[in-house]
């Protein structure tokens, strides 16, 4: 899918970033969005890249999707071009996460996907011919937090802990327009406290001591995390006559690009304008390297990864199957026993009939003998 960037989104700034050599070739960037259904993941991606990368979902089918109890990973590829600078963008969407009453292990397809990409890349590196490699290693993972105004849910904490050690984790507060500015500020503070207390690793923009301007910008971005987000690709009219991207309400407009309304500009700056190359290089140098080292310690060079057979989700399914099988066997056994009883009763009845017939025959034989004896005596007298 080749999608022309509408109105300019800033990827042309990439050559100004540190690694000019990458910029010359064009960047290869993979971003993953994780969060509950309906938190605005698709909308944000479309807002971020100013183009309809992914179409909106059919909400009438949402309940159907919940029944199959699967967190599917969806891959959207696009090529964005601005001022002849290209970014090969891959968006990994994870619809349906956290939709179910029992969310135990609902994160495993997401975590497995991230690990599998590192694994695939490492295996390709180990081949004698190392040409063009398939590379879907995730450079940035946007984690969507529901704007409840309370604090992080245990499920958020569990998955964020696991993500933080594998990818550049960027937490965002979804649908920030649903909270008042005061509530939003308090919510942010509480989330930051939980992140610190739970030792959740989130992406930290590097601070360059030699470049005060960029250091200040990096500090500003770090201080704003988790970014509050309003997503919308709609143009709306503000009270003072401006046309902006935003969401129209009776009380006014929640503007996507207004720093007083949300942190969308900061997030876009971090992901696209100023830190895309740092996200790519930290993935390579830190997250991939950690994975590679951990794997190297546990198996020999070139040896395939041992597949996890003790996945609790599969275990649960296996136990269920076994239970159902035992119940079925028991029911069949009971049916056979009943049948056997029936057969025994039938056999007894037939035996009795046979006995009766037998004694009737015997009686008839005796009568016949008597008759023959009587007939013999009669003929002798004559
Ligand atoms: N109030 C508000 N609504 C939003 C915002 N972003 C998206 N929405 C709305 O929320 C609904 C769901 O948005 P999507 O972008 O499809 O959500 P999603 O997270 O991709 O949903 P799944 O793909 O089902 O996981 C749509 O009706 C959007 O218009 C936002 O920032 N604020």
CSV table of C-alpha atoms and ligand atoms in Angstrom, one decimal:
chain,number,residue,atom,x,y,z
A,1,UNK,CA,0.0,0.0,0.0
A,2,UNK,CA,1.5,3.3,-1.0
A,3,UNK,CA,-0.1,6.2,0.8
A,4,UNK,CA,0.9,9.8,0.0
A,5,UNK,CA,1.2,11.9,3.2
A,6,UNK,CA,-1.5,14.5,3.2
A,7,UNK,CA,-0.3,18.0,4.2
A,8,UNK,CA,3.2,16.9,5.3
A,9,UNK,CA,3.8,15.0,8.5
A,10,UNK,CA,7.4,15.7,9.1
A,11,UNK,CA,9.3,12.6,8.0
A,12,UNK,CA,11.3,14.9,5.7
A,13,UNK,CA,12.9,16.1,8.9
A,14,UNK,CA,14.5,12.7,9.4
A,15,UNK,CA,17.7,13.5,7.4
A,16,UNK,CA,18.4,16.2,10.2
A,17,UNK,CA,18.5,13.4,12.7
A,18,UNK,CA,21.7,11.8,13.9
A,19,UNK,CA,22.2,9.0,11.4
A,20,UNK,CA,22.3,10.6,8.1
A,21,UNK,CA,23.3,7.4,6.4
A,22,UNK,CA,20.0,5.7,7.3
A,23,UNK,CA,18.2,8.7,6.1
A,24,UNK,CA,19.8,8.4,2.7
A,25,UNK,CA,18.4,4.9,2.2
A,26,UNK,CA,15.1,5.8,3.7
A,27,UNK,CA,13.9,4.4,7.0
A,28,UNK,CA,12.3,1.2,7.8
A,29,UNK,CA,10.0,1.8,10.8
A,30,UNK,CA,7.8,-0.6,12.7
A,31,UNK,CA,5.3,0.6,15.2
A,32,UNK,CA,3.0,-1.5,17.3
A,33,UNK,CA,-0.3,-0.4,19.0
A,34,UNK,CA,-1.5,-2.3,22.0
A,35,UNK,CA,-4.6,-1.7,24.0
A,36,UNK,CA,-8.2,-2.6,24.7
A,37,UNK,CA,-10.7,-2.6,21.9
A,38,UNK,CA,-12.2,0.8,21.0
A,39,UNK,CA,-9.5,2.9,22.7
A,40,UNK,CA,-8.8,4.7,19.4
A,41,UNK,CA,-5.7,2.8,18.2
A,42,UNK,CA,-6.6,2.9,14.6
A,43,UNK,CA,-7.7,6.5,14.7
A,44,UNK,CA,-4.5,7.5,16.3
A,45,UNK,CA,-2.3,5.8,13.7
A,46,UNK,CA,-4.3,7.4,10.9
A,47,UNK,CA,-4.0,10.8,12.7
A,48,UNK,CA,-0.3,10.3,13.3
A,49,UNK,CA,0.5,9.6,9.7
A,50,UNK,CA,-2.2,11.9,8.3
A,51,UNK,CA,-3.5,9.2,6.1
A,52,UNK,CA,-6.1,6.4,6.2
A,53,UNK,CA,-3.7,3.5,6.7
A,54,UNK,CA,-6.3,1.3,8.3
A,55,UNK,CA,-10.1,1.5,7.8
A,56,UNK,CA,-12.4,1.7,10.8
A,57,UNK,CA,-13.8,-1.5,12.2
A,58,UNK,CA,-17.3,-2.8,12.0
A,59,UNK,CA,-18.5,-2.3,15.5
A,60,UNK,CA,-21.6,-4.4,15.1
A,61,UNK,CA,-19.3,-7.4,14.8
A,62,UNK,CA,-17.4,-6.6,18.0
A,63,UNK,CA,-19.3,-9.1,20.2
A,64,UNK,CA,-18.7,-11.8,17.6
A,65,UNK,CA,-15.0,-11.2,17.8
A,66,UNK,CA,-15.0,-11.5,21.6
A,67,UNK,CA,-16.4,-14.9,21.4
A,68,UNK,CA,-13.5,-16.4,19.6
A,69,UNK,CA,-11.3,-15.3,22.5
A,70,UNK,CA,-8.2,-14.6,20.4
A,71,UNK,CA,-5.9,-11.6,20.4
A,72,UNK,CA,-5.0,-11.4,16.7
A,73,UNK,CA,-2.1,-9.5,15.4
A,74,UNK,CA,-2.7,-7.5,12.2
A,75,UNK,CA,0.0,-6.1,10.0
A,76,UNK,CA,-0.5,-3.0,7.9
A,77,UNK,CA,2.3,-2.0,5.5
A,78,UNK,CA,2.6,1.5,3.9
A,79,UNK,CA,5.1,3.5,2.2
A,80,UNK,CA,5.1,7.2,3.1
A,81,UNK,CA,6.8,9.7,1.0
A,82,UNK,CA,7.5,13.4,1.8
A,83,UNK,CA,9.8,15.7,-0.2
A,84,UNK,CA,11.3,12.6,-1.8
A,85,UNK,CA,12.2,11.1,1.5
A,86,UNK,CA,10.7,7.6,2.1
A,87,UNK,CA,9.7,5.7,5.2
A,88,UNK,CA,8.7,2.1,4.9
A,89,UNK,CA,6.1,1.9,7.6
A,90,UNK,CA,4.7,-1.2,9.2
A,91,UNK,CA,1.9,-0.9,11.8
A,92,UNK,CA,1.2,-3.9,14.0
A,93,UNK,CA,-2.3,-3.6,15.3
A,94,UNK,CA,-3.5,-5.9,18.1
A,95,UNK,CA,-7.3,-5.6,18.1
A,96,UNK,CA,-9.3,-7.2,20.9
A,97,UNK,CA,-6.8,-7.1,23.7
A,98,UNK,CA,-8.3,-7.2,27.2
A,99,UNK,CA,-11.9,-7.7,25.9
A,100,UNK,CA,-12.6,-10.8,27.8
A,101,UNK,CA,-13.8,-11.7,31.3
A,102,UNK,CA,-10.7,-13.9,31.8
A,103,UNK,CA,-7.8,-12.0,30.4
A,104,UNK,CA,-5.2,-14.4,31.8
A,105,UNK,CA,-2.4,-14.8,29.2
A,106,UNK,CA,-4.2,-12.5,26.7
A,107,UNK,CA,-0.9,-10.8,26.3
A,108,UNK,CA,1.0,-13.9,25.2
A,109,UNK,CA,0.3,-13.5,21.4
A,110,UNK,CA,1.6,-9.9,21.6
A,111,UNK,CA,4.7,-10.9,23.6
A,112,UNK,CA,5.3,-13.9,21.4
A,113,UNK,CA,5.0,-11.8,18.3
A,114,UNK,CA,7.7,-9.4,19.5
A,115,UNK,CA,10.0,-12.3,20.5
A,116,UNK,CA,9.4,-14.1,17.2
A,117,UNK,CA,10.5,-11.1,15.2
A,118,UNK,CA,13.8,-11.0,17.2
A,119,UNK,CA,14.2,-14.7,16.7
A,120,UNK,CA,13.5,-14.5,12.9
A,121,UNK,CA,16.0,-11.8,12.5
A,122,UNK,CA,18.6,-13.6,14.6
A,123,UNK,CA,18.2,-16.8,12.5
A,124,UNK,CA,18.6,-14.9,9.3
A,125,UNK,CA,21.8,-13.3,10.7
A,126,UNK,CA,23.1,-16.8,11.4
A,127,UNK,CA,22.8,-17.9,7.8
A,128,UNK,CA,25.9,-18.0,5.5
A,129,UNK,CA,24.1,-15.8,2.9
A,130,UNK,CA,22.9,-12.7,4.7
A,131,UNK,CA,21.2,-10.7,2.0
A,132,UNK,CA,18.1,-8.7,2.3
A,133,UNK,CA,16.5,-9.7,5.7
A,134,UNK,CA,12.9,-9.8,6.6
A,135,UNK,CA,12.8,-7.5,9.6
A,136,UNK,CA,9.6,-6.9,11.6
A,137,UNK,CA,11.3,-6.0,14.8
A,138,UNK,CA,9.1,-3.5,16.7
A,139,UNK,CA,10.8,-0.1,17.1
A,140,UNK,CA,8.1,1.6,19.1
A,141,UNK,CA,5.1,0.2,21.0
A,142,UNK,CA,2.3,2.6,21.9
A,143,UNK,CA,0.4,1.3,24.9
A,144,UNK,CA,-3.1,2.7,25.2
A,145,UNK,CA,-4.3,3.4,28.7
A,146,UNK,CA,-8.1,3.9,29.2
A,147,UNK,CA,-8.8,7.3,30.6
A,148,UNK,CA,-10.6,6.1,33.7
A,149,UNK,CA,-9.3,8.9,35.9
A,150,UNK,CA,-8.3,6.3,38.6
A,151,UNK,CA,-5.0,4.4,38.1
A,152,UNK,CA,-3.5,1.6,36.0
A,153,UNK,CA,-5.4,-1.7,36.0
A,154,UNK,CA,-3.5,-4.8,37.1
A,155,UNK,CA,-3.7,-6.1,33.5
A,156,UNK,CA,-2.1,-2.8,32.3
A,157,UNK,CA,0.7,-3.3,34.8
A,158,UNK,CA,1.3,-7.0,33.8
A,159,UNK,CA,1.5,-6.3,30.1
A,160,UNK,CA,3.5,-3.1,30.4
A,161,UNK,CA,6.1,-4.9,32.5
A,162,UNK,CA,6.5,-7.5,29.8
A,163,UNK,CA,6.6,-5.1,27.0
A,164,UNK,CA,9.1,-2.7,28.6
A,165,UNK,CA,11.8,-5.3,28.7
A,166,UNK,CA,11.4,-6.1,25.1
A,167,UNK,CA,10.6,-2.9,23.2
A,168,UNK,CA,10.6,0.8,23.3
A,169,UNK,CA,7.4,1.2,25.3
A,170,UNK,CA,5.6,4.5,25.0
A,171,UNK,CA,2.4,4.8,27.2
A,172,UNK,CA,-0.4,7.0,26.0
A,173,UNK,CA,-3.7,8.0,27.7
A,174,UNK,CA,-6.3,7.4,25.1
A,175,UNK,CA,-9.3,9.7,24.4
A,176,UNK,CA,-7.9,12.4,26.7
A,177,UNK,CA,-10.9,14.6,25.7
A,178,UNK,CA,-13.1,12.5,28.0
A,179,UNK,CA,-11.4,13.8,31.1
A,180,UNK,CA,-11.2,17.4,32.4
A,181,UNK,CA,-7.7,19.0,32.4
A,182,UNK,CA,-7.5,18.7,36.2
A,183,UNK,CA,-8.5,15.0,36.3
A,184,UNK,CA,-6.1,14.3,33.4
A,185,UNK,CA,-3.2,15.9,35.3
A,186,UNK,CA,-4.0,13.9,38.4
A,187,UNK,CA,-4.4,10.7,36.4
A,188,UNK,CA,-1.1,11.2,34.7
A,189,UNK,CA,0.7,11.7,38.1
A,190,UNK,CA,-0.8,8.5,39.4
A,191,UNK,CA,0.2,6.5,36.4
A,192,UNK,CA,3.8,7.9,36.6
A,193,UNK,CA,3.9,6.9,40.3
A,194,UNK,CA,2.7,3.3,39.4
A,195,UNK,CA,5.2,3.0,36.6
A,196,UNK,CA,8.0,4.0,38.9
A,197,UNK,CA,6.8,1.8,41.8
A,198,UNK,CA,6.4,-1.2,39.6
A,199,UNK,CA,9.7,-0.7,37.8
A,200,UNK,CA,8.1,-0.6,34.4
A,201,UNK,CA,10.6,0.3,31.7
A,202,UNK,CA,9.4,3.0,29.4
A,203,UNK,CA,11.2,4.7,26.5
A,204,UNK,CA,13.5,7.5,27.7
A,205,UNK,CA,14.5,10.0,25.0
A,206,UNK,CA,18.3,10.3,25.2
A,207,UNK,CA,19.6,13.6,26.5
A,208,UNK,CA,22.5,15.0,24.5
A,209,UNK,CA,24.7,17.1,26.9
A,210,UNK,CA,26.4,18.8,24.0
A,211,UNK,CA,23.2,20.0,22.4
A,212,UNK,CA,21.2,22.0,24.9
A,213,UNK,CA,18.3,22.6,22.6
A,214,UNK,CA,17.7,19.0,21.8
A,215,UNK,CA,18.4,18.0,25.5
A,216,UNK,CA,15.7,20.4,26.6
A,217,UNK,CA,13.3,19.0,24.0
A,218,UNK,CA,14.1,15.5,25.1
A,219,UNK,CA,13.4,16.5,28.8
A,220,UNK,CA,10.1,18.1,27.8
A,221,UNK,CA,9.1,14.8,26.0
A,222,UNK,CA,10.1,12.6,28.9
A,223,UNK,CA,8.3,14.8,31.4
A,224,UNK,CA,5.0,14.6,29.4
A,225,UNK,CA,4.9,10.8,29.5
A,226,UNK,CA,2.4,9.2,29.4
A,227,UNK,CA,1.2,11.3,26.5
A,228,UNK,CA,-2.4,12.3,26.6
A,229,UNK,CA,-3.9,11.8,23.2
A,230,UNK,CA,-6.9,12.9,21.2
A,231,UNK,CA,-7.2,11.2,17.8
A,232,UNK,CA,-9.3,12.4,14.9
A,233,UNK,CA,-8.8,12.7,11.1
A,234,UNK,CA,-11.9,15.0,10.8
A,235,UNK,CA,-11.6,18.7,10.0
A,236,UNK,CA,-13.8,20.7,12.4
A,237,UNK,CA,-14.5,24.4,12.8
A,238,UNK,CA,-13.4,26.2,16.1
A,239,UNK,CA,-15.4,29.0,17.6
A,240,UNK,CA,-12.8,31.5,16.4
A,241,UNK,CA,-13.2,30.3,12.8
A,242,UNK,CA,-10.1,28.0,12.5
A,243,UNK,CA,-10.4,24.7,10.7
A,244,UNK,CA,-8.5,22.1,12.7
A,245,UNK,CA,-8.3,18.3,13.2
A,246,UNK,CA,-10.4,17.6,16.3
A,247,UNK,CA,-13.6,16.4,17.9
A,248,UNK,CA,-16.6,18.6,18.0
A,249,UNK,CA,-18.7,18.8,21.2
A,250,UNK,CA,-21.6,21.0,22.3
A,251,UNK,CA,-19.1,22.9,24.6
A,252,UNK,CA,-16.5,23.4,21.8
A,253,UNK,CA,-13.8,21.6,20.0
A,254,UNK,CA,-11.1,19.2,21.4
A,255,UNK,CA,-8.2,20.0,19.2
A,256,UNK,CA,-5.7,17.3,18.3
A,257,UNK,CA,-2.8,19.7,17.7
A,258,UNK,CA,-3.5,22.0,20.6
A,259,UNK,CA,-0.8,21.6,23.4
A,260,UNK,CA,-3.3,22.8,25.9
A,261,UNK,CA,-5.7,20.0,25.0
A,262,UNK,CA,-3.4,17.0,24.7
A,263,UNK,CA,0.2,15.8,24.0
A,264,UNK,CA,-0.4,14.6,20.4
A,265,UNK,CA,2.3,17.0,19.0
A,266,UNK,CA,4.8,15.8,21.5
A,267,UNK,CA,4.1,12.1,20.7
A,268,UNK,CA,4.3,12.9,16.9
A,269,UNK,CA,7.5,14.7,17.4
A,270,UNK,CA,9.0,11.8,19.4
A,271,UNK,CA,7.9,9.1,17.0
A,272,UNK,CA,8.3,10.8,13.6
A,273,UNK,CA,10.3,14.0,13.8
A,274,UNK,CA,13.0,13.8,16.4
A,275,UNK,CA,13.5,10.3,17.7
A,276,UNK,CA,12.5,7.8,15.0
A,277,UNK,CA,16.1,6.9,14.4
A,278,UNK,CA,16.9,6.6,18.1
A,279,UNK,CA,13.9,4.3,18.4
A,280,UNK,CA,15.3,2.2,15.6
A,281,UNK,CA,18.9,2.1,16.9
A,282,UNK,CA,17.9,1.4,20.5
A,283,UNK,CA,15.8,-1.5,19.2
A,284,UNK,CA,18.9,-2.9,17.4
A,285,UNK,CA,21.5,-2.1,20.1
A,286,UNK,CA,19.5,-2.7,23.3
A,287,UNK,CA,16.4,-4.8,22.9
A,288,UNK,CA,17.5,-7.1,20.0
A,289,UNK,CA,21.0,-7.4,21.6
A,290,UNK,CA,19.4,-8.4,25.0
A,291,UNK,CA,17.3,-11.1,23.2
A,292,UNK,CA,20.3,-12.4,21.2
A,293,UNK,CA,22.5,-12.6,24.3
A,294,UNK,CA,19.8,-14.3,26.4
A,295,UNK,CA,19.2,-16.9,23.6
A,296,UNK,CA,22.9,-17.5,23.0
A,297,UNK,CA,23.3,-18.4,26.7
A,298,UNK,CA,20.7,-21.0,26.6
A,299,UNK,CA,21.3,-22.8,23.2
A,300,UNK,CA,24.0,-23.5,20.7
A,301,UNK,CA,24.6,-21.3,17.6
A,302,UNK,CA,22.1,-22.1,14.9
A,303,UNK,CA,20.0,-24.3,17.1
A,304,UNK,CA,16.3,-23.7,16.7
A,305,UNK,CA,14.3,-22.2,19.6
A,306,UNK,CA,12.5,-24.8,21.7
A,307,UNK,CA,8.8,-24.2,21.3
A,308,UNK,CA,7.0,-23.5,24.6
A,309,UNK,CA,4.7,-26.5,25.2
A,310,UNK,CA,3.7,-25.3,28.7
A,311,UNK,CA,1.7,-22.4,27.4
A,312,UNK,CA,-1.0,-22.1,30.2
A,313,UNK,CA,-3.7,-21.3,27.6
A,314,UNK,CA,-3.0,-24.5,25.7
A,315,UNK,CA,-2.9,-26.4,29.0
A,316,UNK,CA,-6.3,-25.1,30.0
A,317,UNK,CA,-7.7,-26.2,26.6
A,318,UNK,CA,-6.0,-29.6,26.9
A,319,UNK,CA,-7.5,-30.1,30.3
A,320,UNK,CA,-10.9,-29.1,29.0
A,321,UNK,CA,-10.6,-31.6,26.1
A,322,UNK,CA,-9.5,-34.3,28.5
A,323,UNK,CA,-12.5,-33.6,30.8
A,324,UNK,CA,-14.9,-33.7,28.0
A,325,UNK,CA,-13.4,-37.0,26.7
A,326,UNK,CA,-13.7,-38.6,30.1
A,327,UNK,CA,-17.3,-37.5,30.5
A,328,UNK,CA,-18.2,-38.9,27.0
A,329,UNK,CA,-16.5,-42.2,27.8
A,330,UNK,CA,-18.4,-42.4,31.1
A,331,UNK,CA,-21.8,-41.7,29.3
A,332,UNK,CA,-21.0,-44.3,26.7
A,333,UNK,CA,-20.1,-46.9,29.4
A,334,UNK,CA,-23.4,-46.2,31.2
A,335,UNK,CA,-25.3,-46.7,27.9
A,336,UNK,CA,-23.5,-50.0,27.3
A,337,UNK,CA,-24.2,-51.2,30.8
A,338,UNK,CA,-27.9,-50.4,30.4
A,339,UNK,CA,-27.9,-52.3,27.1
A,340,UNK,CA,-26.2,-55.3,28.7
A,341,UNK,CA,-28.9,-55.4,31.4
A,342,UNK,CA,-31.5,-55.3,28.8
A,343,UNK,CA,-29.9,-58.2,26.9
A,344,UNK,CA,-29.5,-60.3,30.1
A,345,UNK,CA,-33.2,-59.7,30.9
A,346,UNK,CA,-34.2,-60.7,27.3
A,347,UNK,CA,-32.0,-63.8,27.5
A,348,UNK,CA,-33.7,-64.8,30.8
A,349,UNK,CA,-37.1,-64.3,29.3
A,350,UNK,CA,-36.2,-66.4,26.2
A,351,UNK,CA,-34.7,-69.1,28.4
A,352,UNK,CA,-37.9,-69.2,30.4
A,353,UNK,CA,-40.0,-69.5,27.2
A,354,UNK,CA,-37.7,-72.3,26.1
A,355,UNK,CA,-38.1,-74.1,29.4
A,356,UNK,CA,-41.9,-73.8,29.2
A,357,UNK,CA,-41.8,-75.1,25.6
A,358,UNK,CA,-39.5,-77.9,26.6
A,359,UNK,CA,-41.8,-79.0,29.5
A,360,UNK,CA,-44.8,-78.8,27.2
A,361,UNK,CA,-43.0,-81.0,24.7
A,362,UNK,CA,-42.1,-83.4,27.5
A,363,UNK,CA,-45.7,-83.5,28.7
A,364,UNK,CA,-46.9,-84.1,25.1
A,365,UNK,CA,-44.3,-86.9,24.8
A,366,UNK,CA,-45.5,-88.5,28.1
A,367,UNK,CA,-49.1,-88.3,26.9
A,368,UNK,CA,-48.2,-89.9,23.6
A,369,UNK,CA,-46.4,-92.7,25.5
A,370,UNK,CA,-49.5,-93.3,27.6
A,371,UNK,CA,-51.7,-93.3,24.6
A,372,UNK,CA,-49.3,-95.8,22.8
A,373,UNK,CA,-49.3,-98.1,25.9
A,374,UNK,CA,-53.1,-98.0,26.1
A,375,UNK,CA,-53.4,-98.7,22.4
A,376,UNK,CA,-51.0,-101.8,22.8
A,377,UNK,CA,-53.0,-103.3,25.6
A,378,UNK,CA,-56.3,-102.9,23.7
A,379,UNK,CA,-55.0,-104.8,20.6
A,380,UNK,CA,-53.6,-107.7,22.7
A,381,UNK,CA,-57.1,-108.3,24.3
A,382,UNK,CA,-58.7,-108.7,20.9
B,1,LIG,N1,-13.7,10.8,22.4
B,1,LIG,C1,-12.8,10.3,21.6
B,1,LIG,N2,-13.2,9.3,20.8
B,1,LIG,C2,-12.2,8.7,20.0
B,1,LIG,C3,-10.8,9.1,20.0
B,1,LIG,N3,-10.1,8.4,19.1
B,1,LIG,C4,-11.0,7.5,18.6
B,1,LIG,N4,-12.3,7.7,19.0
B,1,LIG,C5,-13.5,7.0,18.7
B,1,LIG,O1,-13.5,5.7,19.3
B,1,LIG,C6,-14.0,4.7,18.5
B,1,LIG,C7,-13.0,3.6,18.3
B,1,LIG,O2,-11.9,4.0,17.6
B,1,LIG,P1,-10.9,3.0,16.8
B,1,LIG,O3,-9.7,3.9,16.4
B,1,LIG,O4,-11.5,2.2,15.8
B,1,LIG,O5,-10.4,2.1,18.1
B,1,LIG,P2,-9.5,0.8,18.1
B,1,LIG,O6,-8.7,0.9,19.4
B,1,LIG,O7,-8.7,0.8,16.8
B,1,LIG,O8,-10.5,-0.4,18.1
B,1,LIG,P3,-10.2,-1.9,17.8
B,1,LIG,O9,-9.5,-2.0,16.5
B,1,LIG,O10,-11.5,-2.6,17.8
B,1,LIG,O11,-9.3,-2.4,18.9
B,1,LIG,C8,-14.4,5.4,17.2
B,1,LIG,O12,-15.7,5.7,17.2
B,1,LIG,C9,-13.5,6.7,17.2
B,1,LIG,O13,-14.1,7.8,16.5
B,1,LIG,C10,-10.5,10.2,20.9
B,1,LIG,O14,-9.4,10.6,21.0
B,1,LIG,N5,-11.5,10.7,21.7
